[in-house]
CSV table of C-alpha atoms and ligand atoms in Angstrom, one decimal:
chain,number,residue,atom,x,y,z
A,1201,MET,CA,-59.1,96.4,78.5
A,1202,ASN,CA,-57.3,97.1,81.9
A,1203,LEU,CA,-58.1,99.2,84.9
A,1204,SER,CA,-56.6,102.5,83.9
A,1205,SER,CA,-58.1,102.4,80.4
A,1206,ALA,CA,-61.5,101.6,82.0
A,1207,ILE,CA,-61.1,104.5,84.4
A,1208,ILE,CA,-60.3,106.8,81.5
A,1209,LEU,CA,-63.3,105.7,79.5
A,1210,LEU,CA,-65.6,106.0,82.5
A,1211,SER,CA,-64.3,109.5,83.3
A,1212,VAL,CA,-64.9,110.6,79.7
A,1213,LEU,CA,-68.4,109.2,79.8
A,1214,SER,CA,-69.3,110.7,83.1
A,1215,ILE,CA,-67.9,114.1,82.0
A,1216,LEU,CA,-70.1,113.9,78.9
A,1217,HIS,CA,-73.1,113.0,80.9
A,1218,ILE,CA,-72.5,115.9,83.4
A,1219,SER,CA,-72.0,118.4,80.5
A,1220,LYS,CA,-75.6,117.9,79.6
A,1221,ALA,CA,-76.8,118.3,83.2
A,1222,ASP,CA,-79.3,121.0,84.2
A,1223,ASN,CA,-78.9,124.2,86.0
A,1224,ASP,CA,-79.2,122.7,89.4
A,1225,THR,CA,-76.3,120.3,89.0
A,1226,ASP,CA,-74.4,123.2,87.5
A,1227,SER,CA,-74.7,125.5,90.5
A,1228,PHE,CA,-74.2,122.6,92.9
A,1229,PHE,CA,-70.8,121.8,91.5
A,1230,THR,CA,-69.9,125.5,91.2
A,1231,THR,CA,-70.5,126.0,94.9
A,1232,VAL,CA,-68.7,122.9,96.2
A,1233,SER,CA,-65.7,123.2,93.9
A,1234,GLU,CA,-64.1,126.1,95.8
A,1235,ALA,CA,-62.7,123.7,98.4
A,1236,THR,CA,-59.1,122.8,98.8
A,1237,LEU,CA,-57.1,124.8,96.3
A,1238,SER,CA,-54.0,126.6,97.4
A,1239,GLU,CA,-53.6,130.4,96.8
A,1240,ASP,CA,-51.8,129.7,93.5
A,1241,GLY,CA,-54.7,127.5,92.4
A,1242,LYS,CA,-57.1,130.4,92.8
A,1243,LEU,CA,-55.2,133.5,91.5
A,1244,ASP,CA,-55.7,134.4,87.9
A,1245,PHE,CA,-52.8,134.8,85.5
A,1246,PRO,CA,-52.0,138.5,86.0
A,1247,GLN,CA,-52.3,138.0,89.8
A,1248,LEU,CA,-49.9,135.0,89.7
A,1249,ALA,CA,-47.3,136.9,87.6
A,1250,THR,CA,-47.6,139.9,90.0
A,1251,LYS,CA,-47.3,137.6,93.1
A,1252,TYR,CA,-43.9,136.4,91.8
A,1253,GLY,CA,-42.6,139.9,91.3
A,1254,LEU,CA,-43.1,140.3,87.6
A,1255,SER,CA,-44.8,143.1,85.6
A,1256,VAL,CA,-47.6,142.1,83.3
A,1257,GLU,CA,-49.8,143.6,80.7
A,1258,GLN,CA,-52.7,142.2,78.8
A,1259,TYR,CA,-53.7,142.5,75.1
A,1260,ASP,CA,-56.4,141.2,72.8
A,1261,VAL,CA,-55.4,139.8,69.4
A,1262,THR,CA,-58.0,139.3,66.7
A,1263,THR,CA,-57.4,136.5,64.2
A,1264,GLU,CA,-58.2,136.7,60.5
A,1265,ASP,CA,-61.2,134.6,61.1
A,1266,GLY,CA,-62.5,136.7,63.9
A,1267,TYR,CA,-61.5,135.0,67.1
A,1268,ILE,CA,-60.3,137.3,69.9
A,1269,LEU,CA,-57.5,135.9,72.1
A,1270,THR,CA,-56.2,137.5,75.3
A,1271,ILE,CA,-52.4,137.3,75.5
A,1272,PHE,CA,-50.0,138.4,78.2
A,1273,HIS,CA,-46.7,140.2,78.2
A,1274,VAL,CA,-44.6,139.5,81.3
A,1275,ALA,CA,-41.2,140.9,82.1
A,1276,LYS,CA,-39.1,142.3,84.9
A,1277,ASP,CA,-39.2,145.6,83.1
A,1278,LEU,CA,-41.9,145.9,80.4
A,1279,ASN,CA,-40.2,148.8,78.7
A,1280,ALA,CA,-36.9,147.0,78.3
A,1281,THR,CA,-36.2,146.2,74.6
A,1282,ASN,CA,-35.2,142.6,75.2
A,1283,THR,CA,-35.6,139.7,72.8
A,1284,PRO,CA,-39.3,138.7,72.6
A,1285,ILE,CA,-40.2,135.0,73.3
A,1286,LEU,CA,-43.6,133.5,72.8
A,1287,LEU,CA,-44.8,130.5,75.0
A,1288,PHE,CA,-47.6,128.5,73.4
A,1289,HIS,CA,-49.5,125.9,75.5
A,1290,GLY,CA,-51.0,122.5,74.7
A,1291,ILE,CA,-54.4,121.0,74.4
A,1292,ILE,CA,-57.1,121.5,77.0
A,1293,ASP,CA,-54.6,124.0,78.5
A,1294,SER,CA,-53.9,127.7,78.7
A,1295,CYS,CA,-51.3,130.3,79.5
A,1296,TYR,CA,-51.4,129.3,83.1
A,1297,THR,CA,-49.4,126.2,82.4
A,1298,PHE,CA,-46.2,128.2,82.1
A,1299,MET,CA,-46.7,130.0,85.4
A,1300,LEU,CA,-48.0,127.3,87.7
A,1301,ARG,CA,-44.6,126.4,89.2
A,1302,GLY,CA,-44.2,130.0,90.5
A,1303,ASN,CA,-40.5,130.8,90.8
A,1304,THR,CA,-39.4,127.7,89.0
A,1305,SER,CA,-41.9,128.3,86.1
A,1306,TRP,CA,-41.0,129.0,82.5
A,1307,VAL,CA,-42.3,132.5,82.7
A,1308,TYR,CA,-40.4,133.4,85.8
A,1309,THR,CA,-37.2,131.8,84.6
A,1310,LEU,CA,-37.2,133.5,81.2
A,1311,ALA,CA,-38.1,136.9,82.6
A,1312,GLU,CA,-35.3,136.5,85.2
A,1313,ALA,CA,-32.9,135.7,82.2
A,1314,GLY,CA,-33.9,139.1,80.7
A,1315,TYR,CA,-36.4,138.0,78.0
A,1316,GLY,CA,-39.6,139.8,77.2
A,1317,VAL,CA,-42.0,136.9,77.7
A,1318,TRP,CA,-45.3,136.7,75.8
A,1319,VAL,CA,-47.7,134.0,76.8
A,1320,GLY,CA,-50.4,133.0,74.2
A,1321,ASN,CA,-53.8,131.4,74.4
A,1322,ASN,CA,-55.6,129.5,71.7
A,1323,ARG,CA,-59.2,129.8,70.7
A,1324,GLY,CA,-61.8,128.1,72.9
A,1325,ASN,CA,-59.9,128.2,76.2
A,1326,LEU,CA,-60.9,130.6,79.1
A,1327,TYR,CA,-58.9,133.4,77.5
A,1328,GLY,CA,-60.1,132.6,73.9
A,1329,ARG,CA,-63.9,132.5,74.2
A,1330,LYS,CA,-64.6,135.7,72.2
A,1331,HIS,CA,-65.3,136.3,68.6
A,1332,VAL,CA,-66.3,139.4,66.5
A,1333,THR,CA,-69.6,137.9,65.5
A,1334,LEU,CA,-70.0,134.4,66.9
A,1335,ASN,CA,-71.2,133.6,70.4
A,1336,PRO,CA,-69.4,130.5,71.9
A,1337,ASP,CA,-72.5,129.7,74.0
A,1338,LYS,CA,-75.0,129.8,71.2
A,1339,ASP,CA,-73.2,129.3,67.8
A,1340,GLU,CA,-71.9,125.8,67.1
A,1341,GLU,CA,-69.8,127.3,64.3
A,1342,PHE,CA,-67.5,128.8,67.0
A,1343,TRP,CA,-66.4,125.3,67.9
A,1344,GLU,CA,-65.7,124.2,64.3
A,1345,TYR,CA,-62.0,124.2,64.7
A,1346,SER,CA,-59.1,121.9,65.3
A,1347,PHE,CA,-55.4,122.4,66.0
A,1348,HIS,CA,-55.2,123.2,62.2
A,1349,ASP,CA,-57.0,126.5,62.8
A,1350,ILE,CA,-54.9,127.2,65.9
A,1351,GLY,CA,-51.8,126.8,63.8
A,1352,TYR,CA,-53.2,128.5,60.7
A,1353,TYR,CA,-54.8,131.5,62.4
A,1354,ASP,CA,-54.1,131.9,66.2
A,1355,LEU,CA,-50.4,131.4,66.2
A,1356,PRO,CA,-49.6,133.7,63.3
A,1357,ALA,CA,-51.9,136.4,64.6
A,1358,THR,CA,-50.1,136.2,67.9
A,1359,ILE,CA,-46.6,136.2,66.4
A,1360,ASP,CA,-47.4,139.2,64.2
A,1361,PHE,CA,-48.9,141.1,67.1
A,1362,ILE,CA,-45.7,140.6,69.1
A,1363,ARG,CA,-43.5,141.5,66.1
A,1364,GLU,CA,-45.3,144.7,65.7
A,1365,LYS,CA,-45.4,145.6,69.4
A,1366,THR,CA,-41.7,145.0,69.8
A,1367,ASN,CA,-40.6,146.1,66.4
A,1368,SER,CA,-38.9,142.8,65.7
A,1369,ASP,CA,-38.7,141.0,62.4
A,1370,SER,CA,-38.5,137.7,64.1
A,1371,ILE,CA,-39.0,136.2,67.5
A,1372,LEU,CA,-38.2,133.1,69.6
A,1373,THR,CA,-40.9,130.6,70.4
A,1374,VAL,CA,-41.5,127.7,72.8
A,1375,GLY,CA,-44.4,125.3,72.3
A,1376,HIS,CA,-45.7,122.4,74.4
A,1377,SER,CA,-47.6,119.4,73.0
A,1378,GLN,CA,-50.5,120.7,70.8
A,1379,GLY,CA,-48.6,124.0,70.8
A,1380,THR,CA,-45.9,122.2,68.8
A,1381,THR,CA,-48.5,120.7,66.4
A,1382,ALA,CA,-49.8,124.2,65.8
A,1383,HIS,CA,-46.2,125.4,64.9
A,1384,PHE,CA,-45.7,122.6,62.4
A,1385,VAL,CA,-49.1,123.4,60.8
A,1386,LEU,CA,-48.2,127.0,60.5
A,1387,THR,CA,-44.7,126.7,59.2
A,1388,SER,CA,-45.7,124.0,56.6
A,1389,THR,CA,-48.8,125.8,55.3
A,1390,ARG,CA,-47.7,129.4,55.5
A,1391,PRO,CA,-44.0,129.2,54.7
A,1392,GLU,CA,-43.4,133.0,55.1
A,1393,TYR,CA,-43.6,132.4,58.9
A,1394,ASN,CA,-40.5,130.4,58.9
A,1395,ASP,CA,-38.5,133.6,58.7
A,1396,ARG,CA,-40.5,135.2,61.5
A,1397,ILE,CA,-39.4,132.5,64.0
A,1398,LYS,CA,-35.6,132.6,64.7
A,1399,LEU,CA,-35.8,129.4,66.8
A,1400,PHE,CA,-38.7,127.1,67.8
A,1401,VAL,CA,-38.2,125.0,70.9
A,1402,ALA,CA,-40.6,122.1,70.8
A,1403,LEU,CA,-41.4,120.4,74.1
A,1404,ALA,CA,-43.1,117.0,73.9
A,1405,PRO,CA,-43.6,117.5,70.1
A,1406,ILE,CA,-46.6,116.0,68.4
A,1407,ALA,CA,-46.8,115.5,64.6
A,1408,TYR,CA,-46.7,111.7,64.0
A,1409,LEU,CA,-48.6,109.4,66.4
A,1410,ASN,CA,-47.7,106.0,65.1
A,1411,ASN,CA,-46.2,104.5,68.3
A,1412,LEU,CA,-48.7,104.9,71.0
A,1413,GLU,CA,-49.1,102.1,73.6
A,1414,PRO,CA,-51.9,101.1,75.9
A,1415,PRO,CA,-53.8,102.7,77.5
A,1416,VAL,CA,-53.4,105.8,75.2
A,1417,SER,CA,-53.7,103.6,72.1
A,1418,ILE,CA,-56.9,102.0,73.6
A,1419,ALA,CA,-58.4,105.4,74.1
A,1420,ALA,CA,-57.4,106.4,70.6
A,1421,ALA,CA,-59.1,103.2,69.2
A,1422,ALA,CA,-62.2,104.1,71.1
A,1423,GLY,CA,-62.0,107.6,69.6
A,1424,PRO,CA,-64.4,107.3,66.7
A,1425,ALA,CA,-67.1,105.8,68.9
A,1426,ILE,CA,-66.6,108.6,71.5
A,1427,ALA,CA,-66.7,111.2,68.6
A,1428,VAL,CA,-70.0,109.8,67.3
A,1429,LEU,CA,-71.4,110.0,70.8
A,1430,LEU,CA,-70.3,113.6,71.3
A,1431,LYS,CA,-71.8,114.5,68.0
A,1432,THR,CA,-75.1,112.8,68.8
A,1433,LEU,CA,-75.3,114.7,72.0
A,1434,ASN,CA,-74.4,117.8,70.2
A,1435,ILE,CA,-71.4,118.5,72.4
A,1436,ASN,CA,-68.8,120.7,70.6
A,1437,GLU,CA,-67.1,122.4,73.5
A,1438,LEU,CA,-65.4,120.1,76.0
A,1439,LEU,CA,-64.6,121.3,79.5
A,1440,GLU,CA,-65.4,125.0,79.1
A,1441,ASN,CA,-64.4,127.5,81.8
A,1442,HIS,CA,-66.5,126.7,84.9
A,1443,SER,CA,-69.0,124.5,83.1
A,1444,ALA,CA,-70.5,121.7,85.2
A,1445,ALA,CA,-68.0,119.3,83.6
A,1446,SER,CA,-64.9,121.3,84.4
A,1447,ASP,CA,-66.1,122.1,87.9
A,1448,LEU,CA,-66.6,118.4,88.4
A,1449,VAL,CA,-63.0,117.8,87.4
A,1450,THR,CA,-61.9,120.6,89.8
A,1451,LEU,CA,-64.1,119.1,92.6
A,1452,LEU,CA,-62.9,115.6,92.1
A,1453,CYS,CA,-59.3,116.5,91.5
A,1454,SER,CA,-58.7,119.0,94.3
A,1455,LYS,CA,-59.4,116.9,97.4
A,1456,GLY,CA,-56.0,115.7,98.6
A,1457,VAL,CA,-54.8,112.1,98.5
A,1458,VAL,CA,-58.0,110.6,97.1
A,1459,SER,CA,-58.0,113.0,94.3
A,1460,TYR,CA,-54.3,112.4,93.7
A,1461,LEU,CA,-55.1,108.7,93.3
A,1462,ALA,CA,-58.1,109.2,91.0
A,1463,CYS,CA,-56.9,112.1,88.9
A,1464,GLY,CA,-53.1,111.6,89.1
A,1465,PHE,CA,-52.7,107.8,89.2
A,1466,GLY,CA,-56.1,107.0,87.5
A,1467,THR,CA,-56.1,109.5,84.7
A,1468,LEU,CA,-53.1,111.8,84.3
A,1469,PHE,CA,-50.2,109.3,84.7
A,1470,PRO,CA,-51.6,106.6,82.4
A,1471,LEU,CA,-51.9,109.2,79.7
A,1472,ALA,CA,-48.9,111.4,80.3
A,1473,GLY,CA,-46.5,108.9,81.8
A,1474,PHE,CA,-46.0,107.8,85.4
A,1475,ASP,CA,-44.1,110.4,87.5
A,1476,PRO,CA,-45.4,111.0,91.0
A,1477,ALA,CA,-42.0,112.4,92.1
A,1478,GLY,CA,-42.1,115.2,89.5
A,1479,LEU,CA,-45.8,115.9,90.1
A,1480,GLU,CA,-46.5,115.7,93.8
A,1481,GLU,CA,-49.9,115.6,95.4
A,1482,GLU,CA,-49.8,119.1,96.8
A,1483,PHE,CA,-49.1,120.6,93.5
A,1484,LEU,CA,-51.5,118.6,91.3
A,1485,THR,CA,-54.5,118.8,93.6
A,1486,GLY,CA,-53.8,122.3,95.1
A,1487,VAL,CA,-52.5,124.2,92.1
A,1488,VAL,CA,-52.9,122.5,88.7
A,1489,PHE,CA,-56.5,121.4,89.0
A,1490,GLY,CA,-57.4,125.0,89.9
A,1491,HIS,CA,-56.5,126.0,86.3
A,1492,TYR,CA,-56.7,122.8,84.4
A,1493,PRO,CA,-58.4,121.6,82.3
A,1494,SER,CA,-59.3,124.5,80.0
A,1495,ALA,CA,-61.7,124.0,77.1
A,1496,THR,CA,-61.1,122.4,73.7
A,1497,SER,CA,-63.3,121.5,70.8
A,1498,ARG,CA,-64.5,118.1,69.8
A,1499,LYS,CA,-63.0,118.6,66.4
A,1500,SER,CA,-59.4,118.9,67.8
A,1501,LEU,CA,-59.7,115.5,69.5
A,1502,VAL,CA,-61.2,114.0,66.4
A,1503,HIS,CA,-58.4,115.4,64.2
A,1504,TYR,CA,-55.7,113.9,66.5
A,1505,ASP,CA,-57.5,110.6,66.4
A,1506,GLN,CA,-57.5,110.7,62.6
A,1507,ILE,CA,-53.7,111.2,62.7
A,1508,VAL,CA,-53.3,108.1,65.0
A,1509,LEU,CA,-55.6,106.0,62.8
A,1510,ARG,CA,-54.2,107.3,59.4
A,1511,GLY,CA,-50.6,107.1,60.5
A,1512,GLU,CA,-49.8,110.4,58.7
A,1513,PHE,CA,-49.6,114.0,59.8
A,1514,ALA,CA,-52.4,115.2,57.6
A,1515,GLN,CA,-55.2,117.8,57.5
A,1516,TYR,CA,-58.7,117.1,58.8
A,1517,ASP,CA,-60.6,114.3,57.1
A,1518,TYR,CA,-64.1,115.4,56.3
A,1519,GLY,CA,-65.0,112.3,54.2
A,1520,SER,CA,-64.2,111.9,50.5
A,1521,ILE,CA,-66.9,114.0,49.0
A,1522,GLN,CA,-66.3,117.0,51.3
A,1523,ASN,CA,-62.5,116.5,51.0
A,1524,MET,CA,-62.8,116.7,47.2
A,1525,ALA,CA,-64.6,120.0,47.5
A,1526,LYS,CA,-62.3,121.5,50.1
A,1527,TYR,CA,-58.9,120.0,49.1
A,1528,GLY,CA,-59.4,118.8,45.6
A,1529,SER,CA,-58.5,115.3,46.6
A,1530,VAL,CA,-60.2,112.3,48.1
A,1531,SER,CA,-57.8,112.2,51.1
A,1532,PRO,CA,-56.8,115.2,53.1
A,1533,PRO,CA,-53.3,116.5,52.2
A,1534,VAL,CA,-50.4,115.6,54.3
A,1535,TYR,CA,-48.6,118.5,56.0
A,1536,ASN,CA,-45.4,119.1,54.2
A,1537,LEU,CA,-42.8,119.1,56.9
A,1538,THR,CA,-39.9,119.5,54.5
A,1539,ALA,CA,-41.2,123.1,54.0
A,1540,VAL,CA,-40.6,123.8,57.7
A,1541,THR,CA,-37.3,125.7,57.2
A,1542,THR,CA,-37.2,127.5,60.6
A,1543,ASN,CA,-34.6,126.3,63.2
A,1544,VAL,CA,-36.2,123.7,65.4
A,1545,ALA,CA,-35.0,122.1,68.7
A,1546,LEU,CA,-36.9,119.0,69.8
A,1547,PHE,CA,-37.1,117.9,73.5
A,1548,VAL,CA,-38.7,114.5,74.3
A,1549,GLY,CA,-39.1,112.4,77.5
A,1550,SER,CA,-38.6,108.7,77.3
A,1551,ASN,CA,-41.5,108.2,79.7
A,1552,ASP,CA,-44.0,110.3,77.7
A,1553,GLY,CA,-47.2,108.4,76.9
A,1554,VAL,CA,-48.2,110.6,73.9
A,1555,SER,CA,-45.1,112.1,72.4
A,1556,LYS,CA,-43.1,108.9,71.7
A,1557,LEU,CA,-39.4,108.9,71.0
A,1558,LYS,CA,-39.8,106.9,67.7
A,1559,ASP,CA,-42.4,109.4,66.4
A,1560,VAL,CA,-40.2,112.4,67.4
A,1561,GLU,CA,-37.1,110.8,65.7
A,1562,ARG,CA,-39.2,110.4,62.5
A,1563,LEU,CA,-40.2,114.1,62.8
A,1564,GLY,CA,-36.6,115.1,63.4
A,1565,ASN,CA,-35.4,113.2,60.3
A,1566,THR,CA,-38.0,115.1,58.2
A,1567,LEU,CA,-37.3,118.6,59.4
A,1568,PRO,CA,-34.6,120.3,57.2
A,1569,ASN,CA,-33.3,122.6,59.9
A,1570,LEU,CA,-33.2,120.5,63.1
A,1571,VAL,CA,-30.6,122.1,65.3
A,1572,HIS,CA,-31.0,120.0,68.4
A,1573,LEU,CA,-32.8,116.8,69.5
A,1574,GLU,CA,-32.6,116.0,73.2
A,1575,VAL,CA,-34.0,113.0,74.9
A,1576,MET,CA,-34.3,114.0,78.6
A,1577,GLU,CA,-31.7,112.4,80.7
A,1578,LEU,CA,-34.1,111.6,83.6
A,1579,GLU,CA,-35.8,108.4,82.6
A,1580,ARG,CA,-39.1,109.2,84.4
A,1581,TRP,CA,-39.6,112.4,82.3
A,1582,ASN,CA,-43.2,112.5,81.1
A,1583,HIS,CA,-45.4,114.6,78.9
A,1584,VAL,CA,-46.3,117.3,81.5
A,1585,ASP,CA,-42.9,117.4,83.3
A,1586,PHE,CA,-41.9,119.9,80.5
A,1587,VAL,CA,-44.3,122.5,82.1
A,1588,TRP,CA,-45.0,121.2,85.6
A,1589,GLY,CA,-42.1,119.1,86.7
A,1590,LYS,CA,-41.0,119.7,90.3
A,1591,ASP,CA,-37.3,121.0,90.5
A,1592,ILE,CA,-36.4,119.0,87.4
A,1593,MET,CA,-37.1,121.7,84.9
A,1594,SER,CA,-34.5,123.9,86.5
A,1595,GLU,CA,-32.0,121.1,86.7
A,1596,TYR,CA,-32.4,119.4,83.3
A,1597,LEU,CA,-34.5,121.5,81.0
A,1598,TYR,CA,-33.8,125.2,81.4
A,1599,PRO,CA,-30.0,125.1,81.0
A,1600,PRO,CA,-29.9,123.6,77.5
A,1601,VAL,CA,-32.9,125.7,76.4
A,1602,LEU,CA,-31.4,128.9,77.7
A,1603,ASP,CA,-28.2,128.1,75.8
A,1604,LEU,CA,-30.1,127.6,72.6
A,1605,LEU,CA,-32.2,130.7,73.1
A,1606,LYS,CA,-29.1,132.8,73.7
A,1607,GLN,CA,-27.4,131.4,70.6
A,1608,TYR,CA,-30.4,132.3,68.4
A,1609,SER,CA,-31.2,135.7,70.0
A,1610,ASN,CA,-30.2,138.4,67.4
B,542,NAG,C1,-52.4,97.7,81.0
B,542,NAG,O1,-51.8,98.9,81.3
B,542,NAG,C2,-50.4,98.8,81.4
B,542,NAG,C3,-49.8,100.2,81.9
B,542,NAG,O2,-50.2,101.2,81.1
B,542,NAG,C4,-49.8,98.4,80.1
B,542,NAG,O3,-48.4,98.2,80.2
B,542,NAG,C5,-50.4,97.0,79.7
B,542,NAG,O4,-50.0,96.7,78.4
B,542,NAG,C6,-52.0,97.2,79.7
B,542,NAG,N1,-52.6,95.9,79.4
B,542,NAG,C7,-53.5,95.7,78.5
B,542,NAG,C8,-54.0,94.3,78.4
B,542,NAG,O5,-53.8,96.6,77.7
B,543,NAG,C1,-81.8,127.4,83.5
B,543,NAG,O1,-81.1,128.4,82.9
B,543,NAG,C2,-81.7,129.1,81.9
B,543,NAG,C3,-80.7,130.0,81.2
B,543,NAG,O2,-79.8,130.6,82.1
B,543,NAG,C4,-82.9,129.8,82.5
B,543,NAG,O3,-83.6,130.5,81.4
B,543,NAG,C5,-83.8,128.9,83.1
B,543,NAG,O4,-84.9,129.5,83.7
B,543,NAG,C6,-83.1,128.0,84.1
B,543,NAG,N1,-84.0,127.0,84.6
B,543,NAG,C7,-84.1,126.8,85.9
B,543,NAG,C8,-85.0,125.6,86.3
B,543,NAG,O5,-83.6,127.4,86.8
B,544,NAG,C1,-38.6,130.0,95.3
B,544,NAG,O1,-39.3,130.4,96.5
B,544,NAG,C2,-39.0,129.5,97.5
B,544,NAG,C3,-39.9,129.9,98.7
B,544,NAG,O2,-40.0,131.3,98.8
B,544,NAG,C4,-37.5,129.6,97.9
B,544,NAG,O3,-37.3,128.7,98.9
B,544,NAG,C5,-36.7,129.2,96.7
B,544,NAG,O4,-35.4,129.3,96.9
B,544,NAG,C6,-37.1,130.0,95.5
B,544,NAG,N1,-36.4,129.5,94.3
B,544,NAG,C7,-35.9,130.3,93.3
B,544,NAG,C8,-35.4,129.6,92.2
B,544,NAG,O5,-36.0,131.5,93.4
B,545,NAG,C1,-64.2,131.8,84.2
B,545,NAG,O1,-65.3,131.6,85.0
B,545,NAG,C2,-65.3,132.3,86.3
B,545,NAG,C3,-66.6,131.9,87.0
B,545,NAG,O2,-67.7,132.0,86.2
B,545,NAG,C4,-65.2,133.8,86.0
B,545,NAG,O3,-65.2,134.5,87.2
B,545,NAG,C5,-64.0,134.1,85.2
B,545,NAG,O4,-64.0,135.5,84.9
B,545,NAG,C6,-64.0,133.3,83.9
B,545,NAG,N1,-62.7,133.5,83.3
B,545,NAG,C7,-62.6,134.0,82.1
B,545,NAG,C8,-61.3,134.3,81.6
B,545,NAG,O5,-63.6,134.3,81.4
B,546,NAG,C1,-42.8,120.2,50.2
B,546,NAG,O1,-41.9,121.4,50.4
B,546,NAG,C2,-40.7,121.3,49.7
B,546,NAG,C3,-39.9,122.5,50.1
B,546,NAG,O2,-40.6,123.7,50.0
B,546,NAG,C4,-41.0,121.3,48.2
B,546,NAG,O3,-39.8,121.2,47.5
B,546,NAG,C5,-41.9,120.1,47.9
B,546,NAG,O4,-42.2,120.1,46.5
B,546,NAG,C6,-43.1,120.1,48.7
B,546,NAG,N1,-43.8,118.8,48.6
B,546,NAG,C7,-45.1,118.8,48.2
B,546,NAG,C8,-45.7,117.4,48.1
B,546,NAG,O5,-45.8,119.8,48.1
């Protein structure tokens, strides 16, 4: 094991430890964590959109299985009948991710280009901690979900809400990381949704995870042990909004150059790919770590780990007896990607530690309606440059995406 893997494992363990800390520790971190964030690191989503001159409205969407998700509609003119486009974030993340770069962000750029921008949130994050009957703080059942449920319930509920509000048969979508996994789950398990998406732009797509390298592969190999530990400690929710653990991350990660070394060089870059030029200190420690991480469930991480270890993009493995009861087979069924008939554009960075080019090529070869596969020209392009990259999104990413969106609008 080498240094960065060791740092990752240690951070995971210390975060687990702190999650179980008592009230005193909790309030201690809450008080100290205010510290060095910039204005954009402190504003909430509607305030950020407003600051950058956009109009914003907020809706609650209820899924078939009772989760209540807050989503946002952002535009230059909310009443204009422009083509709706949904942005769907990745794991441990939220709608903020598409707004953090201010006037070079996804939301701003698409709104300026005249689209009606809708920004989703998945269950469990700070805008998805509500349910018609379950209490996220008391009911473990609330946290019994993985990206499968996000794709099977959250994404279609959000898409149908937008279709209805805007009177559109079909919409455009952009997903990042786990947001792409959710799209592949949805369009392979509920084929009627293929026609409701005109074009799906997949940034740092994740379906297959067969080509991971250290330190990510080391973390994946340690996954089952970590999962057992989490289960033993009865930790189902990871990094909830302003929990002791997430406040500790904010505290440690928002303190200038030391934080940049620990959280950027020690944790983010080893996982996402090394790119300090695209993700400068001021932005990471002053803005990003004001809004990141947002919560996820233990089950989501375990499900990804199963995909790494199994080598197939398959449903959640409950063990053979439960699988038999749930799926009628000993092994969980593989997601049928040849059933994904919607138009898909894949964008991948060659310096991405998680979404590896070989895995994305395999995905592209399986999808029947792949319309575009772009390997980002800039060699240092990593996993989070697709949403956070300084200047480079405007230069390298938006032009081809805007071309594609235009081509598939109406
Ligand atoms: C240590 O990390 C580097 C950078 O991620 C990687 O290239 C190397 O293979 C790792 N070494 C071991 C022994 O895992
Ligand atoms: C800790 O928090 C719980 C629930 O908020 C409260 O009932 C309890 O009194 C607190 N304990 C201390 C020592 O403050
Ligand atoms: C964004 O805002 C900055 C600072 O106000 C300005 O210098 C820059 O030109 C703006 N960029 C765009 C794309 O509007
Ligand atoms: C997150 O927690 C903070 C502090 O407890 C609270 O002010 C904020 O409203 C919470 N956000 C959401 C969306 O629940
Ligand atoms: C996968 O989907 C395709 C297209 O709908 C279908 O022809 C094929 O039979 C499906 N495969 C399985 C294993 O269900």
